[in-house]
Coordinates of C-alpha atoms and ligand atoms in Angstrom, one line a residue:
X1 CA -75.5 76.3 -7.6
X2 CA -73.0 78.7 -5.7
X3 CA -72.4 75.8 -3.1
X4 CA -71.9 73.2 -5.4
X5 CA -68.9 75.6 -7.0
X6 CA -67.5 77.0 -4.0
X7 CA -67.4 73.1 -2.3
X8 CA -65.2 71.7 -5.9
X9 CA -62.5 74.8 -4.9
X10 CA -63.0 74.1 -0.9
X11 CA -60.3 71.4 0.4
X12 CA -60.3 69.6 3.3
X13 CA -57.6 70.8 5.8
X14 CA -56.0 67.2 6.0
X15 CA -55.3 67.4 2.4
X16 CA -53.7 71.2 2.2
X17 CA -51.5 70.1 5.4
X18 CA -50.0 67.3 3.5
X19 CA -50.1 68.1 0.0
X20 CA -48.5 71.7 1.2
X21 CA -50.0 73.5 -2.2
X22 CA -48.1 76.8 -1.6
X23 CA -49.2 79.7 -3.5
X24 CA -52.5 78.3 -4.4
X25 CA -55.7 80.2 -3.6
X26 CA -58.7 78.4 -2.0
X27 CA -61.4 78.1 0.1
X28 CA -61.3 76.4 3.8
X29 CA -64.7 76.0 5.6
X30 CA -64.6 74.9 9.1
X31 CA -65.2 75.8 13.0
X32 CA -62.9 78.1 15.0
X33 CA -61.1 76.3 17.8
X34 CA -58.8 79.4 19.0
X35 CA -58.4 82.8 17.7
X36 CA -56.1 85.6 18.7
X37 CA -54.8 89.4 18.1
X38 CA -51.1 89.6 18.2
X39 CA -49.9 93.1 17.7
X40 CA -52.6 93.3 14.8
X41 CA -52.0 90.6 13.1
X42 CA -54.7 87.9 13.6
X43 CA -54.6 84.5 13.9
X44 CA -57.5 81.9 13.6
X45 CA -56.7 78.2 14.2
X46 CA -59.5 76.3 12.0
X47 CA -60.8 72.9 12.3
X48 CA -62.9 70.7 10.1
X49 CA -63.0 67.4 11.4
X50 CA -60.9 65.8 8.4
X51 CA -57.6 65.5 10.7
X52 CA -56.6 66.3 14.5
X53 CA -54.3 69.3 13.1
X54 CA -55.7 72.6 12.5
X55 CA -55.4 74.8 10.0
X56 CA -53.9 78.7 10.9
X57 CA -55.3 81.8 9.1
X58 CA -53.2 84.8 9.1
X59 CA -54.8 88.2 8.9
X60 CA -54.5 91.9 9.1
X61 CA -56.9 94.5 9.4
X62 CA -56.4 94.9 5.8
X63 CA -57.8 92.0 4.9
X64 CA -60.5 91.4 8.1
X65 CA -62.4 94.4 9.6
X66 CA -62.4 94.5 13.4
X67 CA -66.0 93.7 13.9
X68 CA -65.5 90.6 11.5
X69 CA -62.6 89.5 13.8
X70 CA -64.7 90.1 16.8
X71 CA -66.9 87.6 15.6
X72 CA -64.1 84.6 15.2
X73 CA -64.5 83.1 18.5
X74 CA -64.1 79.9 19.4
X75 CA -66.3 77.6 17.6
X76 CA -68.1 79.9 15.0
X77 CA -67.9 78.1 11.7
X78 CA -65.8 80.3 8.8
X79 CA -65.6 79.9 5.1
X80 CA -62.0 81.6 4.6
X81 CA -60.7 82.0 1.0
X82 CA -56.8 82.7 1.3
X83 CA -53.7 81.8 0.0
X84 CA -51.2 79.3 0.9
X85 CA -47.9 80.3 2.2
X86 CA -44.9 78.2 3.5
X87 CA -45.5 79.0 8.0
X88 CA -42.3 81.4 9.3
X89 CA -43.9 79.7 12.5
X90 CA -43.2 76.6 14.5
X91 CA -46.1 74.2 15.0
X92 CA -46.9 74.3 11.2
X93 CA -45.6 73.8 8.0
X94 CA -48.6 75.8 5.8
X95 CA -51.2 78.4 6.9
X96 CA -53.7 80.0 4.9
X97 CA -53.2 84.3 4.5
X98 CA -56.8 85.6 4.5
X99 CA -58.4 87.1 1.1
X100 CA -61.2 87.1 2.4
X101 CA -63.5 85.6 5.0
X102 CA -67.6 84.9 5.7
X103 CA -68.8 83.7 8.8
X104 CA -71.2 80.9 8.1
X105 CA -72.5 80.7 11.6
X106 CA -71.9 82.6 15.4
X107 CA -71.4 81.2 18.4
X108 CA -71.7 83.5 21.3
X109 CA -69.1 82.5 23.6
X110 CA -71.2 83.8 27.1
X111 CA -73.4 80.5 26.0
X112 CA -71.0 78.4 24.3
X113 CA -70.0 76.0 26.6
X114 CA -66.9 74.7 24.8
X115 CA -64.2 76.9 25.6
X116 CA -60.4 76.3 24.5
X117 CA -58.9 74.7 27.8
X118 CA -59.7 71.5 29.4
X119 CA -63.1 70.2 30.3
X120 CA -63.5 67.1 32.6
X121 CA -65.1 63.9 30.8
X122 CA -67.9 63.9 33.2
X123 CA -68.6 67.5 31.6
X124 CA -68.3 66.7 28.1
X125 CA -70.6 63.9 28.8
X126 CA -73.2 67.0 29.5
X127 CA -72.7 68.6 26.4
X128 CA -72.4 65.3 24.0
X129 CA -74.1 67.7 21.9
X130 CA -70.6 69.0 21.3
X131 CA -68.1 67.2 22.1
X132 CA -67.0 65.4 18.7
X133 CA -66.1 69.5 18.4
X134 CA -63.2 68.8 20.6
X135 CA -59.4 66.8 20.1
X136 CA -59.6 63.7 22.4
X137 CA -63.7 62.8 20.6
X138 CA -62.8 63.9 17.2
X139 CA -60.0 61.1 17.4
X140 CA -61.9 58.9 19.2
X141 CA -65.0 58.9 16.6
X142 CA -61.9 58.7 13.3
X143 CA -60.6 55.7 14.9
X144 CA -64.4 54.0 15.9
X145 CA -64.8 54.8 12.0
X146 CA -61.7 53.2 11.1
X147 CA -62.3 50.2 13.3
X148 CA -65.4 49.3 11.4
X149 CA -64.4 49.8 8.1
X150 CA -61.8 47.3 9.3
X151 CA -64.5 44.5 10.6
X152 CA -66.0 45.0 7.0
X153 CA -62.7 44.7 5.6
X154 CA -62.0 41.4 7.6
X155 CA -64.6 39.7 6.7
X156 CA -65.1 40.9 3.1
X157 CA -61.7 39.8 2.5
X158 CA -62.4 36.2 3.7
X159 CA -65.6 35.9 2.3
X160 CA -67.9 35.8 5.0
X161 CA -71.3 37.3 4.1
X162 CA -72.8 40.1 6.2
X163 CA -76.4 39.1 7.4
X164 CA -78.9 42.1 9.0
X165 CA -80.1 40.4 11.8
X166 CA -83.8 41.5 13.5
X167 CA -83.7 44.6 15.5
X168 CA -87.0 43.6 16.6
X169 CA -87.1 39.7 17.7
X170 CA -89.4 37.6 19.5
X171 CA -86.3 35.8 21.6
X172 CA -84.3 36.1 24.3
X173 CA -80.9 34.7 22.9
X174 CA -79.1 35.4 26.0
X175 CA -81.9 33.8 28.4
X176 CA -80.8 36.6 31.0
X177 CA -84.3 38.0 30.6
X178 CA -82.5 41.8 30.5
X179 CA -85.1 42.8 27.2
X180 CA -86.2 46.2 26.0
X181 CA -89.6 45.6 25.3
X182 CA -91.2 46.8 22.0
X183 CA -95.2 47.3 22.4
X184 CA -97.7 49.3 20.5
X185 CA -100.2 48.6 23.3
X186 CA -101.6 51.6 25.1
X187 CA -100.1 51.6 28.6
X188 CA -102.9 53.2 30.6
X189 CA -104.8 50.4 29.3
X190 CA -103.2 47.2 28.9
X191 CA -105.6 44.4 27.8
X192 CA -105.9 41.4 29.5
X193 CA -107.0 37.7 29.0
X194 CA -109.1 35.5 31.4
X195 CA -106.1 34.6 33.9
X196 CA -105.2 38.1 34.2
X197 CA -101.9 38.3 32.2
X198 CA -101.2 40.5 29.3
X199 CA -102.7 40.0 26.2
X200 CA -100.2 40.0 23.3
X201 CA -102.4 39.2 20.4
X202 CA -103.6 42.9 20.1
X203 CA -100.2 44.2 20.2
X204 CA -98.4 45.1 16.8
X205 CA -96.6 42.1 16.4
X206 CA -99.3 39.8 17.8
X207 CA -97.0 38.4 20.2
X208 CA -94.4 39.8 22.9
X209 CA -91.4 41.2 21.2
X210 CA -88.2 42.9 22.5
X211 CA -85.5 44.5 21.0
X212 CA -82.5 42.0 20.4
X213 CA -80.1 41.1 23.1
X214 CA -77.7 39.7 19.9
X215 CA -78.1 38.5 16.6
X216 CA -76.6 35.1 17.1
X217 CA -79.8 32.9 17.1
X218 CA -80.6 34.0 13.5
X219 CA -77.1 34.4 12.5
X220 CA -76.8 30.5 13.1
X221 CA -79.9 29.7 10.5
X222 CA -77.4 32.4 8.1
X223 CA -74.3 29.8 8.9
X224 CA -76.2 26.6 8.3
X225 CA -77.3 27.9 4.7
X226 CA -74.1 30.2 3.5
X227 CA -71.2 28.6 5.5
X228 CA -69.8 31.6 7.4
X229 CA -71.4 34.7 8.3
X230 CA -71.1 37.8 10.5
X231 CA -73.4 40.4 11.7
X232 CA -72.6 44.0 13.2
X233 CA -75.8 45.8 14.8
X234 CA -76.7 47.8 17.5
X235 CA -78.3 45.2 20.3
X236 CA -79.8 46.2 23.8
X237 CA -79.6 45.3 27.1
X238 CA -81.7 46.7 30.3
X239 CA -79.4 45.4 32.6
X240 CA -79.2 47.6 35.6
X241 CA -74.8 48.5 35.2
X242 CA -73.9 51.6 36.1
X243 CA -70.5 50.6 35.1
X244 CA -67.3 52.0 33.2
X245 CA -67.8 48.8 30.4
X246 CA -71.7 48.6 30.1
X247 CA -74.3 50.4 27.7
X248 CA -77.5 49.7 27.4
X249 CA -77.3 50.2 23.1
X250 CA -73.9 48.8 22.3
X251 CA -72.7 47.4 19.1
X252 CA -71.7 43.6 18.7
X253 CA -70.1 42.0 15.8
X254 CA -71.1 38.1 15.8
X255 CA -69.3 35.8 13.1
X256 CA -71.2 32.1 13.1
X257 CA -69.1 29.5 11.0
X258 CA -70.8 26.4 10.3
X259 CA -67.9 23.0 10.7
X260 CA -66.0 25.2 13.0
X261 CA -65.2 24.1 16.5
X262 CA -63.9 25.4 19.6
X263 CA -60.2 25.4 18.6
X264 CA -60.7 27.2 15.2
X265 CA -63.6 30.0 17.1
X266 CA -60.6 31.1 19.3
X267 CA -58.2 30.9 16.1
X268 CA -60.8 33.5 14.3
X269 CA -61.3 35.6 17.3
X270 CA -57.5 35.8 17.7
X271 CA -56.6 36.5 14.1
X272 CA -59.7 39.4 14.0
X273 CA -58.6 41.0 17.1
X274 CA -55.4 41.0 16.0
X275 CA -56.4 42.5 12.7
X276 CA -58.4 45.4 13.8
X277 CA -55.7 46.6 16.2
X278 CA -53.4 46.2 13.6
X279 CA -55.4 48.2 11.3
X280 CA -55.8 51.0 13.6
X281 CA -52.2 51.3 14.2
X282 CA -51.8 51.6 10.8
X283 CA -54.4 54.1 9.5
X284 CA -54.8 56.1 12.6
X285 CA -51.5 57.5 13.3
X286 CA -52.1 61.1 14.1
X287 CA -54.7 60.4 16.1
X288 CA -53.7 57.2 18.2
X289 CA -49.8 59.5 18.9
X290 CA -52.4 61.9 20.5
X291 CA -54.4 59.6 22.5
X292 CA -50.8 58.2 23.7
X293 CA -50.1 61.4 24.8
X294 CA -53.5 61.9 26.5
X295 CA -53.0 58.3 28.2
X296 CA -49.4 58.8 29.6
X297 CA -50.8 62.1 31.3
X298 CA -53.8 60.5 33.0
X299 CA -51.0 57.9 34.2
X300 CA -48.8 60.4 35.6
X301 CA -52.1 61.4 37.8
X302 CA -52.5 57.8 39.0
X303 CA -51.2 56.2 42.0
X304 CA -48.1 54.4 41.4
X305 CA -50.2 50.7 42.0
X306 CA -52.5 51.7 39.6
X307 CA -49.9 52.7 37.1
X308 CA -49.9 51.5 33.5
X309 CA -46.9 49.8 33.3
X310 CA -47.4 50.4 29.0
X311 CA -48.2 53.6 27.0
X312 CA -51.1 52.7 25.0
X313 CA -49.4 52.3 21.5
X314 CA -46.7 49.8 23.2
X315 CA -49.6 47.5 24.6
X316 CA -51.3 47.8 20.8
X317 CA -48.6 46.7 19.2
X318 CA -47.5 43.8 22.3
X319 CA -51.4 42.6 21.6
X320 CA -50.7 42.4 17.8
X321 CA -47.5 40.6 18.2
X322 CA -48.1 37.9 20.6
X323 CA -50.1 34.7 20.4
X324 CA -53.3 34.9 23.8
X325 CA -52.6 32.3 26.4
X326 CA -55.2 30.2 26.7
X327 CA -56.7 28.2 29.6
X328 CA -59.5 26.6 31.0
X329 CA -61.5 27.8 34.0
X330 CA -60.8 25.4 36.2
X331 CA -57.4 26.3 35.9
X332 CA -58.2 30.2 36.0
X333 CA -59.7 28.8 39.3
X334 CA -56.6 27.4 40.6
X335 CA -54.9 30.1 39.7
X336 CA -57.0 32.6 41.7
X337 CA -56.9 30.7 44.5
X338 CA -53.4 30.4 44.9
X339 CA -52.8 33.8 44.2
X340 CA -51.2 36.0 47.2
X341 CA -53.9 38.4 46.2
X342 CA -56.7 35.6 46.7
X343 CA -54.5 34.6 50.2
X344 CA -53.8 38.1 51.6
X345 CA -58.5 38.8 50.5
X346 CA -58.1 41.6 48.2
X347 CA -60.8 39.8 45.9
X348 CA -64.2 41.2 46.8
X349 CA -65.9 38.7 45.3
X350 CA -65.5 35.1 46.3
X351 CA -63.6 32.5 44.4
X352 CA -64.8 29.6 43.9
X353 CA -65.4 26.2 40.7
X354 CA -69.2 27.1 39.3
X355 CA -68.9 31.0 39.9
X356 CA -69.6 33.7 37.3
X357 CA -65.8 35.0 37.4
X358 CA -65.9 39.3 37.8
X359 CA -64.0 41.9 36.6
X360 CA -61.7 42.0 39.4
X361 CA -60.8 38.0 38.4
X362 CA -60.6 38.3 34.9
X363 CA -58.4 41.4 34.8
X364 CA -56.0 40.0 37.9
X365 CA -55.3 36.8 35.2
X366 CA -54.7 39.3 32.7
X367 CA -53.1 41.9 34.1
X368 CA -51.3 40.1 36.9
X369 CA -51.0 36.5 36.2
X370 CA -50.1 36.5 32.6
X371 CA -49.5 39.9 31.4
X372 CA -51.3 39.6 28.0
X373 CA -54.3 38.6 26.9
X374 CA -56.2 35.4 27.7
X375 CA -58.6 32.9 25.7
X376 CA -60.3 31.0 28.7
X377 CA -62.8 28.2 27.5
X378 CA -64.8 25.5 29.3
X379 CA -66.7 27.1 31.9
X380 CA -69.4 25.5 34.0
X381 CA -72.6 24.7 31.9
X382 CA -74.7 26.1 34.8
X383 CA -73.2 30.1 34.2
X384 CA -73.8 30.6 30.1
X385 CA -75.9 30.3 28.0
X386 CA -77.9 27.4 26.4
X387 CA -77.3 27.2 23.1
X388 CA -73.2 26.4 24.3
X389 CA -72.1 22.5 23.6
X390 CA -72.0 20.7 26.6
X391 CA -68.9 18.3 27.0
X392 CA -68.6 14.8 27.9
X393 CA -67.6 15.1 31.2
X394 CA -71.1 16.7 32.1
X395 CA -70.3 19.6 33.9
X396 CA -68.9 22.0 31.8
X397 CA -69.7 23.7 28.2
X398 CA -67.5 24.5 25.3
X399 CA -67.4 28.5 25.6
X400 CA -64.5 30.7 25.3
X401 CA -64.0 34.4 26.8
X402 CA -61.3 36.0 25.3
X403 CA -60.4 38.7 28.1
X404 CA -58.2 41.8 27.8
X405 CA -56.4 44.0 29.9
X406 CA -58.3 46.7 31.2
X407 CA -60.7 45.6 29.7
X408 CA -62.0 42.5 31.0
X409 CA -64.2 40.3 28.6
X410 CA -64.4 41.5 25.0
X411 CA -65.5 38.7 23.2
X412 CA -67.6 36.0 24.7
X413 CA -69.0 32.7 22.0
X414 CA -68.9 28.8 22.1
X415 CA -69.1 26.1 19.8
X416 CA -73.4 25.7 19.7
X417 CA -74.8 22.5 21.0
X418 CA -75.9 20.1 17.8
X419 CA -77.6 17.5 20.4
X420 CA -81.4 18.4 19.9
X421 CA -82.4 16.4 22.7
X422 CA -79.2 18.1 24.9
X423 CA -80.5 21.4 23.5
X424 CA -84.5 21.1 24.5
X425 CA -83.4 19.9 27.6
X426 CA -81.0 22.7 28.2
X427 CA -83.4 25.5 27.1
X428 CA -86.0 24.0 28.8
X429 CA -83.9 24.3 32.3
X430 CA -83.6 27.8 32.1
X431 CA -87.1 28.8 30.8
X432 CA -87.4 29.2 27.5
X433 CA -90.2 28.0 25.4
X434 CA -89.9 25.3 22.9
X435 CA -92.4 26.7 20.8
X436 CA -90.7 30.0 21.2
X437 CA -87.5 28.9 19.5
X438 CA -89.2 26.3 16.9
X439 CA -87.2 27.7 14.1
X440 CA -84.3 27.7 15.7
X441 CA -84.4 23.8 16.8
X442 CA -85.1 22.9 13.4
X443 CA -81.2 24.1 12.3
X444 CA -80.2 20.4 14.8
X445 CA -83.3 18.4 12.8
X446 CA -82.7 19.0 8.8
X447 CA -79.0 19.2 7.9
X448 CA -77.5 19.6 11.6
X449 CA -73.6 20.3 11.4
X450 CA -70.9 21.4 14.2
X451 CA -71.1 25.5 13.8
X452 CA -69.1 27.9 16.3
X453 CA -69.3 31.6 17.0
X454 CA -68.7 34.5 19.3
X455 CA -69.3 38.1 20.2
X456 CA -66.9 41.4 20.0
X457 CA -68.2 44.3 21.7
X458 CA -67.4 47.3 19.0
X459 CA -67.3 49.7 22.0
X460 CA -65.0 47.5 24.8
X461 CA -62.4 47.1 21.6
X462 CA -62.6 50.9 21.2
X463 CA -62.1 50.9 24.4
X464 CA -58.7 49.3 24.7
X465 CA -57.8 50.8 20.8
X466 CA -58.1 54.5 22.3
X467 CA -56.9 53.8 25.7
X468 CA -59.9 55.7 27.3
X469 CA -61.3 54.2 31.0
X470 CA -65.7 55.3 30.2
X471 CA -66.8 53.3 27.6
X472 CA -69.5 55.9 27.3
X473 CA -66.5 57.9 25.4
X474 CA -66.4 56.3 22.5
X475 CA -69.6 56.0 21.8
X476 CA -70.7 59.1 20.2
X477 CA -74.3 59.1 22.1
X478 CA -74.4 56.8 25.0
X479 CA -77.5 55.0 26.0
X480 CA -77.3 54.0 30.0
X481 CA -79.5 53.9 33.2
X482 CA -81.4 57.4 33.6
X483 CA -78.9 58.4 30.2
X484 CA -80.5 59.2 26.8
X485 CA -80.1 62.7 26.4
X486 CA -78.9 63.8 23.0
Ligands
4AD501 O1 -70.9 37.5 26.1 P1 -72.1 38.0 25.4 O2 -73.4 38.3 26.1 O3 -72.4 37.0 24.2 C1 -73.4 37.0 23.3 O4 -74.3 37.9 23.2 C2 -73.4 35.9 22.3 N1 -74.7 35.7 21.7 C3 -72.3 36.1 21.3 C4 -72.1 35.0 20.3 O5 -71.7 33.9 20.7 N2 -72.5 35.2 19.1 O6 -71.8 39.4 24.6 C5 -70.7 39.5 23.7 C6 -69.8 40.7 24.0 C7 -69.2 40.7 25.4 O7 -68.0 39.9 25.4 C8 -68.9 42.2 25.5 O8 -67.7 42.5 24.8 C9 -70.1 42.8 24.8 O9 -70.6 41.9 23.9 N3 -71.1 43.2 25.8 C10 -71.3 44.5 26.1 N4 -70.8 45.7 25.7 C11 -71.2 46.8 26.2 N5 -72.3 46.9 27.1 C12 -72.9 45.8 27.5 N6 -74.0 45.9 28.3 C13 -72.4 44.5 27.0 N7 -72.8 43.2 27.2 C14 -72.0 42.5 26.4
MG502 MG1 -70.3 37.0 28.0

């Protein structure tokens, strides 16, 4: 009972610092990012995760006893009922004058490792545990939040219909065979059938299943019945990158629009991209300034080649305002090779028609070449996926990467092969099992239709949102090789 009356006079700290109640008395609960004595007065600097701002608490010895003050270090969590007074300070416009003051939980600062100065990534990483407690994750978490409320938003506002997806599938939509397997089989004792291979039928499912690589297989049987869907789930990939843009658990939104084609898939994933970023600038103000902030340090700190040549809100906004070039890959081939940087070999990798394209190729077209963002489509059928419409000239499929600077690929999705005979042959080519895939085959044999869709990574487009470089920052507990602590 005594919560629930204390929590209608408690108010969030976002709301006192902007509706400035002065003279009102209330209650403030939150944890203790700095405290200090100055000449006995006390000063507390409270946090509660509603804004990036903190709140100060003025005190006396009056009001708070020594020992009590002794006790308000840094990330202890207070209940503080006080009064609101107009700040004779700079920094603030209100703080809270202490009536009085509970501490709702210790933290001993010789074991708590969060201390008020600055702590390397790679250490925060240690102590994910943590580290939302801090200003550069708390505003990286708001504007994750933000970002897919906006996806929601999106969609829900053109009336696509949201479709749960299996977690648990039977499929390998990617065909690139990098599966978390699910199994309730005992592992000391794996049963097997005459030829020696695994047998599946006593496992849970009956059958060998994996966690999903992406949703877009069933997504498609969602399009072909409701028009235009999306999904947004966690999928998984085992794929062995230690890299600074892979997880192993990452989220993906996947629209699927049945009548849509090639043309109007980069049209969608243009106008959502630009949406999102657009939303962010406008709802996440306070705490994109301070990632800005954060950015232009880490530039200073770079060398001058590797130099941003935009602050992080400037290349936001550029993103939102500006239509993506868009180009084939043979031409992103011709490009590359008559690059000086191709000429002078700074490419590691080789360029070359019918390669996968890098990181190193993608961002040099983006960052180099065109200076924005690029749509690149029709890529040779022999480096994606199946399911991707092949063209007429037989060599090449109708996929699109949109890539992004810094980032690299964000979104990757085609226009989906309606030729059942092209798309047996096709799957068959690269392993999978028609039987495996019976349902989905049947979409091209009872009321086939042209249908196009894609992929967003959630976590590269926080990525490039908050301007960090690890996308296992803005996740708030990444998943990675030899990484699943927390
Ligand atoms: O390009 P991908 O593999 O495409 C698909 O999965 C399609 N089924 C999508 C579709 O057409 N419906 O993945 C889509 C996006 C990539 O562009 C990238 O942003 C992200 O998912 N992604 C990853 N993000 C983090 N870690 C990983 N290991 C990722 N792999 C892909
Ligand atoms: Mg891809």
């Amino acid at each position: 009972m005594s919560t629930i009356v204390e929590q209608k006079t408690r108010l969030r700290i976002k709301d006192i610092l902007s509706a400035r109640p002065v003279g009102q008395e209330l209650t403030v609960k939150g944890w203790i990012r700095t405290a200090r004595d100055n000449k006995n007065v006390y000063f507390i600097n409270l946090n509660d995760g509603s804004t990036l701002s903190n709140l100060q608490v003025v005190a006396d010895p009056e009001t708070l006893s020594k020992d009590l003050f002794a006790r308000c270090t840094t990330g202890a969590c207070l209940s503080v009922k006080g009064l609101v007074i107009e700040s004779p300070g700079s920094g603030q416009s209100v703080e809270l004058k202490l009536i009085s003051m509970e501490v709702l939980g210790d933290a001993d600062p010789q074991v708590y490792k969060l201390q008020p100065k600055k702590h390397s990534l790679e250490f925060l990483r240690e102590i994910g545990h943590l580290r939302m407690r801090t200003n550069t994750f708390s505003a990286i978490m708001r504007i994750r939040h933000a970002l897919a409320f906006a996806v929601h938003k999106f969609f829900n506002d053109r009336e696509f219909v949201y479709l749960h997806t299996p977690i648990i599938t039977g499929s390998d939509c990617e065909g690139a065979g990098e599966m978390f397997r699910v199994t309730t089989l005992d592992l000391h004792n794996i049963p097997k059938n005459d030829k020696g291979e695994i047998d599946f039928t006593d496992d849970f499912f009956g059958k060998e299943t994996n966690l999903t690589v992406s949703g877009q297989l069933e997504g498609e049987l969602g399009a072909m019945a409701l028009g235009q869907i999306y999904t947004f789930g966690p999928t998984f990939r085992a794929e062995n990158s230690n890299t600074t843009r892979h997880l192993a658990e990452f989220w993906m939104i996947e629209p699927e629009v049945a009548f849509n084609e090639l043309e109007d898939n980069m049209k969608l994933a243009q106008d959502f991209l630009q949406y999102l970023i657009g939303y962010a600038l406008e709802h996440c103000k306070e705490d994109l300034q301070f990632l800005n902030g954060r950015a232009e340090e880490e530039n200073k700190n770079k060398k001058q080649e590797e130099r941003d040549e935009m602050g992080l809100l400037d290349r936001l906004r550029f993103v939102t305002e500006n239509p993506f070039e868009h180009i084939t890959y043979t031409e992103a081939i011709q490009i590359l090779k008559s690059s000086n940087h191709f000429k002078k070999g700074k490419f590691k990798y080789p360029v070359e028609w019918g390669i996968d394209l890098q990181s190193e190729h993608e961002r040099y077209l983006v960052e180099k070449h065109f200076k924005k963002p690029v749509i690149l489509t029709d890529y040779p059928t022999g480096i994606k996926a199946f399911y991707m419409k092949q063209s007429e000239d037989g060599k090449t499929v109708r996929a699109m990467d949109v890539l992004f600077p810094g980032i690299g690929e964000i979104i990757g999705g085609s226009q989906r092969e309606d030729d059942l005979e092209k798309l047996i042959k096709r799957a068959n080519d690269v392993g999978i099992k028609e039987q495996d895939i019976w349902w989905y085959l049947d979409t091209r044999r009872f009321g086939n239709a042209p249908h196009a869709g894609f992929g967003l990574g959630f976590e590269r487009l926080v990525l490039f949102v908050t301007g960090m470089t690890n996308i296992r920052d803005v996740i708030p507990f990444p998943r990675a090789p030899k990484t699943a602590e927390f």
